[in-house]
Structure formats: C-alpha cells, structure tokens
mmCIF file of C-alpha atoms in Angstrom:
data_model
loop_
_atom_site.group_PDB
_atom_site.id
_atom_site.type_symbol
_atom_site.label_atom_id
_atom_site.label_comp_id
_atom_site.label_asym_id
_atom_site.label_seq_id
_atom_site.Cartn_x
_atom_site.Cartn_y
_atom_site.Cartn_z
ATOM 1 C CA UNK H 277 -145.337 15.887 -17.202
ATOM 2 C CA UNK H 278 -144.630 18.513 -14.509
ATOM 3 C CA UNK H 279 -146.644 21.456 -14.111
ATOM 4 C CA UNK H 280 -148.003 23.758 -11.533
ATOM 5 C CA UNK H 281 -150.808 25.710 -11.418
ATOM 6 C CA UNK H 282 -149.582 29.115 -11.155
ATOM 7 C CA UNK H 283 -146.996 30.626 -8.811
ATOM 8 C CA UNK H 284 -147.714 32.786 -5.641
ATOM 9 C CA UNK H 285 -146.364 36.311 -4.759
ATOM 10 C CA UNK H 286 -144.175 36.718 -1.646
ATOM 11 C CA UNK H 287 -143.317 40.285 -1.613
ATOM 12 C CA UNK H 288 -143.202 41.300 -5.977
ATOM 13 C CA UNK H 289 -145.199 44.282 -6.630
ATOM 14 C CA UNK H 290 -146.186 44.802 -3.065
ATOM 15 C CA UNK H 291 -147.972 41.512 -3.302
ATOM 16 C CA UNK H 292 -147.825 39.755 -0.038
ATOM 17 C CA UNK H 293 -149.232 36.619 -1.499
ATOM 18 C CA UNK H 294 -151.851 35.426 -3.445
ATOM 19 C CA UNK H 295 -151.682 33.876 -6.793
ATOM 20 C CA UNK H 296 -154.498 35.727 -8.582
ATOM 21 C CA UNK H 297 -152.750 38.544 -10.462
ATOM 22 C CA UNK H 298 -151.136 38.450 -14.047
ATOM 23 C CA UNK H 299 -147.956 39.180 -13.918
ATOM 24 C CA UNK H 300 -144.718 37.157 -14.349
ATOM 25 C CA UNK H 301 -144.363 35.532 -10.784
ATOM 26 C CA UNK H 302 -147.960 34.030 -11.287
ATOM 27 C CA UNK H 303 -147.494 32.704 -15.160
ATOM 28 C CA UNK H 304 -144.384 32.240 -15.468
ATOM 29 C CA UNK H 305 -143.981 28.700 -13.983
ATOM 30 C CA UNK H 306 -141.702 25.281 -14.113
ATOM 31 C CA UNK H 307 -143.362 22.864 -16.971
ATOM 32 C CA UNK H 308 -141.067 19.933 -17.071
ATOM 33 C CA UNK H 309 -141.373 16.503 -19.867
ATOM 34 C CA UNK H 310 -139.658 13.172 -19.776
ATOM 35 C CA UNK H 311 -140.521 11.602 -23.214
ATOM 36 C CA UNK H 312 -140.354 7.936 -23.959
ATOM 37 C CA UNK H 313 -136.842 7.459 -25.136
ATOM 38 C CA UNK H 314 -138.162 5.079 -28.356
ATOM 39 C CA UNK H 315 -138.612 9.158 -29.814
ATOM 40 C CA UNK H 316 -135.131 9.082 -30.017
ATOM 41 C CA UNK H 317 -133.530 12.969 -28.334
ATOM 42 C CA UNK H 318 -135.760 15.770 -27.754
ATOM 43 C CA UNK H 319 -134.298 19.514 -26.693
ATOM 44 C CA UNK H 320 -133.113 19.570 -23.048
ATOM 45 C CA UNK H 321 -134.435 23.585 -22.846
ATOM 46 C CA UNK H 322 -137.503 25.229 -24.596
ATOM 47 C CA UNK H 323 -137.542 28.864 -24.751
ATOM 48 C CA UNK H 324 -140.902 28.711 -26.770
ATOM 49 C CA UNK H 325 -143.652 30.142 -24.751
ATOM 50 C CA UNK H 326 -146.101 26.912 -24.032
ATOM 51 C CA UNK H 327 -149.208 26.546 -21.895
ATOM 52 C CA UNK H 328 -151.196 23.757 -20.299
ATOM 53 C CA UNK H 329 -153.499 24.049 -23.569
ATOM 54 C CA UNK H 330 -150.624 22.464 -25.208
ATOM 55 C CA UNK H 331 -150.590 18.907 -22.635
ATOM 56 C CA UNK H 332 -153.882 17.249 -24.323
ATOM 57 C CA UNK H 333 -152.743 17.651 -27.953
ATOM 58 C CA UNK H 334 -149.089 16.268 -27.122
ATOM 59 C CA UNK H 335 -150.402 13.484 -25.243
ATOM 60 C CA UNK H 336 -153.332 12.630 -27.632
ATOM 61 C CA UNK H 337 -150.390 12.327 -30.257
ATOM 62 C CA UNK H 338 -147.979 10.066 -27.818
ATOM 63 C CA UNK H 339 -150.941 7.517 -27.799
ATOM 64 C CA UNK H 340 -152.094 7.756 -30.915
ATOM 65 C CA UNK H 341 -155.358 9.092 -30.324
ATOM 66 C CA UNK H 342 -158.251 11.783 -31.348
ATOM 67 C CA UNK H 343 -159.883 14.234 -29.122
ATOM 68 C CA UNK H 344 -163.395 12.125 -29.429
ATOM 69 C CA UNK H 345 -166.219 10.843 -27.418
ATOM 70 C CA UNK H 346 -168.399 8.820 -29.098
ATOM 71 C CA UNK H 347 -170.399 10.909 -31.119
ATOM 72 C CA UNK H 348 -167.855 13.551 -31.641
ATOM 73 C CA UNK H 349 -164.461 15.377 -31.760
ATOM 74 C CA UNK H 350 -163.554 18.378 -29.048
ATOM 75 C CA UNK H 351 -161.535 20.927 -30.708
ATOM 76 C CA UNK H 352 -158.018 21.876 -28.730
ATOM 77 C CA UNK H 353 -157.065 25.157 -28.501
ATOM 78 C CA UNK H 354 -153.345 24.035 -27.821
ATOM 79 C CA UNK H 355 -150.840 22.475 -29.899
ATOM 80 C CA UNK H 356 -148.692 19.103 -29.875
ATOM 81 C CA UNK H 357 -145.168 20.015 -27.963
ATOM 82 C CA UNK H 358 -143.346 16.728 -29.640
ATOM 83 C CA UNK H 359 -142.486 18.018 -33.066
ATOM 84 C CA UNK H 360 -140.890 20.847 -31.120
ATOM 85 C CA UNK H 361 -139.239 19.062 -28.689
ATOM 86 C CA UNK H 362 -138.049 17.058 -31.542
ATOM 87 C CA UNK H 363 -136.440 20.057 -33.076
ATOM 88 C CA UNK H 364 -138.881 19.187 -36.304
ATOM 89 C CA UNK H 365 -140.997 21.938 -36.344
ATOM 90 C CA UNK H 366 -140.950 25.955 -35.194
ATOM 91 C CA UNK H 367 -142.917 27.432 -32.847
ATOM 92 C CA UNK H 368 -145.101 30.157 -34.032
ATOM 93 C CA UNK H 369 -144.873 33.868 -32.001
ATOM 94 C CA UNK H 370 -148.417 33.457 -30.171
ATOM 95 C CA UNK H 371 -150.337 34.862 -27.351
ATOM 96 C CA UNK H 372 -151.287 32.921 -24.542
ATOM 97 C CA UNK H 373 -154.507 34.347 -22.468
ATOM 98 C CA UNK H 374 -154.297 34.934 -18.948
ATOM 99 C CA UNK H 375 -157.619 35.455 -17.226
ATOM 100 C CA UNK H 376 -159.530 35.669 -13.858
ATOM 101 C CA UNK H 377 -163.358 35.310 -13.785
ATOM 102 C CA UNK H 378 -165.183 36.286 -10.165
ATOM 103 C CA UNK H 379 -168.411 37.789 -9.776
ATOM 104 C CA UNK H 380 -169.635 41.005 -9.658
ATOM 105 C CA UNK H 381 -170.904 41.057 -5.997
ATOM 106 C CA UNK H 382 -168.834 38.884 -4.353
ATOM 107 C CA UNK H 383 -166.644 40.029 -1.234
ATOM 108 C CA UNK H 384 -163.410 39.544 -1.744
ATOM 109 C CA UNK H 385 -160.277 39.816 0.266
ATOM 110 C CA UNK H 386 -157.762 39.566 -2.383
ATOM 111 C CA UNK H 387 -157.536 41.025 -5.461
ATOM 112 C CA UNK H 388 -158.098 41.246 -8.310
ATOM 113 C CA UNK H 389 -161.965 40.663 -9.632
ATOM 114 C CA UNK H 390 -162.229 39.970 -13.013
ATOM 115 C CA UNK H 391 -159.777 40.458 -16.256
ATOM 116 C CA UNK H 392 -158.175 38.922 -19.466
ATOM 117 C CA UNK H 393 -155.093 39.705 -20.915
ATOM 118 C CA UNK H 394 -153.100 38.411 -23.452
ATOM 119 C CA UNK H 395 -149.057 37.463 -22.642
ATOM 120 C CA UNK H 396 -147.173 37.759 -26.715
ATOM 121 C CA UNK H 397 -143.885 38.224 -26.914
ATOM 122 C CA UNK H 398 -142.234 40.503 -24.172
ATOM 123 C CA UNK H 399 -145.404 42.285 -23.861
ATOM 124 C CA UNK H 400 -148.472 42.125 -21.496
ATOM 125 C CA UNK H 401 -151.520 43.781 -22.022
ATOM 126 C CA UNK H 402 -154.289 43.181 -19.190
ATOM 127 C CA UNK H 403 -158.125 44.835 -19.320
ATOM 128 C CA UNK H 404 -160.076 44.374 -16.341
ATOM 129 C CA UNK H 405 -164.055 44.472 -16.539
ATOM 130 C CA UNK H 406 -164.516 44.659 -12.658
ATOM 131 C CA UNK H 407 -162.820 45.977 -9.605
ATOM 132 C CA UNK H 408 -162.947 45.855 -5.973
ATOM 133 C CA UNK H 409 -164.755 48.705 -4.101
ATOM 134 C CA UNK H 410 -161.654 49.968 -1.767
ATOM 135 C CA UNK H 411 -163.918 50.424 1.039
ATOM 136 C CA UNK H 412 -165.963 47.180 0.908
ATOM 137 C CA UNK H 413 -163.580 45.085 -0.741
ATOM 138 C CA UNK H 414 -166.694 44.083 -3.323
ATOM 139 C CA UNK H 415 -166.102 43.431 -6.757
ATOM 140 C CA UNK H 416 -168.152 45.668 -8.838
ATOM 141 C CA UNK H 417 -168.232 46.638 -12.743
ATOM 142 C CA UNK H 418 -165.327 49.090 -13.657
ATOM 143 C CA UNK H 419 -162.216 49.189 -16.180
ATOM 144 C CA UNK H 420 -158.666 49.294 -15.819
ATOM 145 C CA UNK H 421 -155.759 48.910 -18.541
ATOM 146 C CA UNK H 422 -152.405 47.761 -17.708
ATOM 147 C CA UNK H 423 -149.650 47.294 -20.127
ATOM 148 C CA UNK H 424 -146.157 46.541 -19.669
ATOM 149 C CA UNK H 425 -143.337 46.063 -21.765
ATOM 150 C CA UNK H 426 -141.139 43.177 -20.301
ATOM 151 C CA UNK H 427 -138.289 44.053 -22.738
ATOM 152 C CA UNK H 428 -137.539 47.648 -21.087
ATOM 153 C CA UNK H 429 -139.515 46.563 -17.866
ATOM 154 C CA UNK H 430 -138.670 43.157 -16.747
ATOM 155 C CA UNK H 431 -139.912 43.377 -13.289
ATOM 156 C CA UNK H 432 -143.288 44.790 -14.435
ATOM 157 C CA UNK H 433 -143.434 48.680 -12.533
ATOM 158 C CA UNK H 434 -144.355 50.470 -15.609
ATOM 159 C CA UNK H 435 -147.964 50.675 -16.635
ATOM 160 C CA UNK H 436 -147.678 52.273 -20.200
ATOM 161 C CA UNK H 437 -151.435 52.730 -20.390
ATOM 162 C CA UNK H 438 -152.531 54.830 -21.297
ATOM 163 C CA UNK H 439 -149.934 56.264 -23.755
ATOM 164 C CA UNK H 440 -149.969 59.312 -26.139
ATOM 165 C CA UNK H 441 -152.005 59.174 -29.579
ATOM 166 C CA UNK H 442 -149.889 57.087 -32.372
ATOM 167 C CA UNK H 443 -146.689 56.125 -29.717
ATOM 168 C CA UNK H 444 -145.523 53.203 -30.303
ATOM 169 C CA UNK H 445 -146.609 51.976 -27.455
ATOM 170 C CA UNK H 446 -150.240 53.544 -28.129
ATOM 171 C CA UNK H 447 -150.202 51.254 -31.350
ATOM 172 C CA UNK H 448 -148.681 48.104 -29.533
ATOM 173 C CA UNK H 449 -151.781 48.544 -27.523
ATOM 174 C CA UNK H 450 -154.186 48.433 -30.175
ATOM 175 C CA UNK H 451 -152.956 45.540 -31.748
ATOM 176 C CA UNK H 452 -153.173 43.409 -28.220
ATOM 177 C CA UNK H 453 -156.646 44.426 -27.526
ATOM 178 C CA UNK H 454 -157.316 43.310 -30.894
ATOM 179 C CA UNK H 455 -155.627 40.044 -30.538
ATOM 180 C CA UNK H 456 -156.963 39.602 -27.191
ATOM 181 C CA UNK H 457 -160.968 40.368 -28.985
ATOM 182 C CA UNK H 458 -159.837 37.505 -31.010
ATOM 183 C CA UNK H 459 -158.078 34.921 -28.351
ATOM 184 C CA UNK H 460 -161.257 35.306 -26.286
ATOM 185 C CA UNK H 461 -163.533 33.471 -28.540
ATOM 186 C CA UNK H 462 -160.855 31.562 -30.479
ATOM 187 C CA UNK H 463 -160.746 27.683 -30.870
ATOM 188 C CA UNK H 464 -158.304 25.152 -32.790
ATOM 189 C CA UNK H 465 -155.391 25.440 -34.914
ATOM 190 C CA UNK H 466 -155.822 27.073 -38.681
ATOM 191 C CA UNK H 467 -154.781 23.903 -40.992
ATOM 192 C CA UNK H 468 -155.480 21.421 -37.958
ATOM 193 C CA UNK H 469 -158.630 21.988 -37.714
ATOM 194 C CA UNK H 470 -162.053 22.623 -39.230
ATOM 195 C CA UNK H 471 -163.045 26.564 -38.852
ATOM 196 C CA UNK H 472 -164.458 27.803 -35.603
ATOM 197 C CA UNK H 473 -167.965 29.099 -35.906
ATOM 198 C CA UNK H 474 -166.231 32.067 -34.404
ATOM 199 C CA UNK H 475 -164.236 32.429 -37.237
ATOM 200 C CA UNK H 476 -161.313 33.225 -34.755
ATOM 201 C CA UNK H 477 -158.406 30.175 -34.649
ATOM 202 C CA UNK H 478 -156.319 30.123 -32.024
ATOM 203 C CA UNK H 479 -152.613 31.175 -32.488
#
C-alpha cells in the first residue's frame, strides 16, 4: 500500500503552503495497491472515491482476520477495496469526511481552526465551528460555510454559500449538512455490521 497523508499547497487558492485546508490539493492524493497475484487480476485504475478508512478492512480480509482484541470486535468505518479491485462488487456513491480539530485558544499561524465537511460526489460542503482572530491569529468560536461545486468549479473559486431560498444549490446544501450531521457520529457498514448505538452507519 501507498498512501500519503495529505498534499500541501504551493500557490492554489492563494495558499502558500500548508496542508491544513479542505480542498482538492490537500485530499485529493496518490493511494497506490500491489495485490498478491494468487487473487488472480485486479483493475489497473479506480475512479471510486476511497479513503484510508478503507486500508484496515481490505487488509483484515487479505489475512483472513477480524477486527478483535481479546475481549472484543472494533467496528470499521471503511470498507474492503478487494471485491472492487476485483471488479466483483460496485462501489456505492458515499461521502468521505474531511475534518480539522484545533483548539479554541490556541495561536496559530496557519489556518484554518476547526471544521468538518463532507467530500460526495463533485460536491464539497465545509462548516467551520472556529476561526482565527485576523489580528491575533487566535482561534476563537465563529461559523463559516463554504460550498463548492467541483462539476462547474473544478479549481474550487466559487463559494455558493450562501445561496437563494429553494436554488438548487440552496437544497444541495441542505442535504450535505444533513449527511455530514450523520457522517459525524456514524460507525460501520449497514449489513456488515451490527447497528451503531448512534443509529447512523457509515456510507
């Protein structure tokens, strides 16, 4: 397996550097498996959106193995990759969560503070809970939307939050914050595994 953490910014969306933000330079990185040939041919190129939730499941199922200690099971919020590298199974349209956690407080040089957002489809949707103070730099509580449709907007420039009352992109909001409400507390697969106490699988 070959992944990298995130990517860095050298320039894209006035970003100098930094790898903190959300957008496509950051998540959108090289993830790269060799499987034991005895599998027999796997797809050369994915175009399935996947996520480093989805490496313990796929290499708990190469070895045969459960996610257990010895007292009990750990449920994965990602999924096996070999039945769709195998070309055996589809890939359902999910959201992945992309998320950034600092405190409220804390100096900072870089931004951002704190936010989760929810990548689905060709659409991003981002809230943040906290923001840094332009003249100290210090994250403190606040709000801030962004939303941008990757379709129309591939290189990210166009917040389209917030939008007018019942647009279509008004709606498409909606529906992310609600999926992201639900991603943010989510855990397992529905038919995989036993229901979160939640009540919200992951997709």
């Amino acid at each position: 397996f070959f992944i990298s953490d995130n990517g860095f910014f050298f320039g894209e969306h006035r970003i100098r550097t930094e790898k903190y933000h959300p957008y496509e330079e950051a998540i959108r990185i090289p993830f790269l498996v060799r499987f034991p040939q005895i599998l027999g041919p796997t797809a050369s190129t994915i175009e399935d959106p996947v996520a480093n939730i989805d490496l313990p499941p796929t290499i708990l199922e190469l070895a045969g193995a459960t996610p257990c200690t010895r007292h009990r099971c750990r449920t994965l919020d990602g999924r096996s990759l070999l039945a769709l590298a195998q070309g055996q199974a589809a890939w359902p349209e999910r959201g992945l969560v992309v998320e950034l956690d600092r405190l409220v407080g804390e100096p900072k040089t870089v931004l951002p503070c704190q936010y989760e957002g929810i990548r689905a489809g060709d659409q991003l949707y981002v809230e943040h809970s906290s923001l840094p103070n332009p003249a100290t730099g210090v994250c403190e509580p606040g709000t801030a939307i962004e939303h941008y449709d990757l379709g129309g907007d591939p290189f990210e420039l166009q917040n389209l939050f917030p939008s007018p009352p019942e647009s279509a992109a008004s709606l498409a909001q909606q529906r992310l914050s609600d999926r992201l409400a639900q991603l943010r507390d989510c855990a397992g697969i529905e038919g995989r595994d036993p229901a979160p106490e939640s009540g919200h699988y992951c997709e």
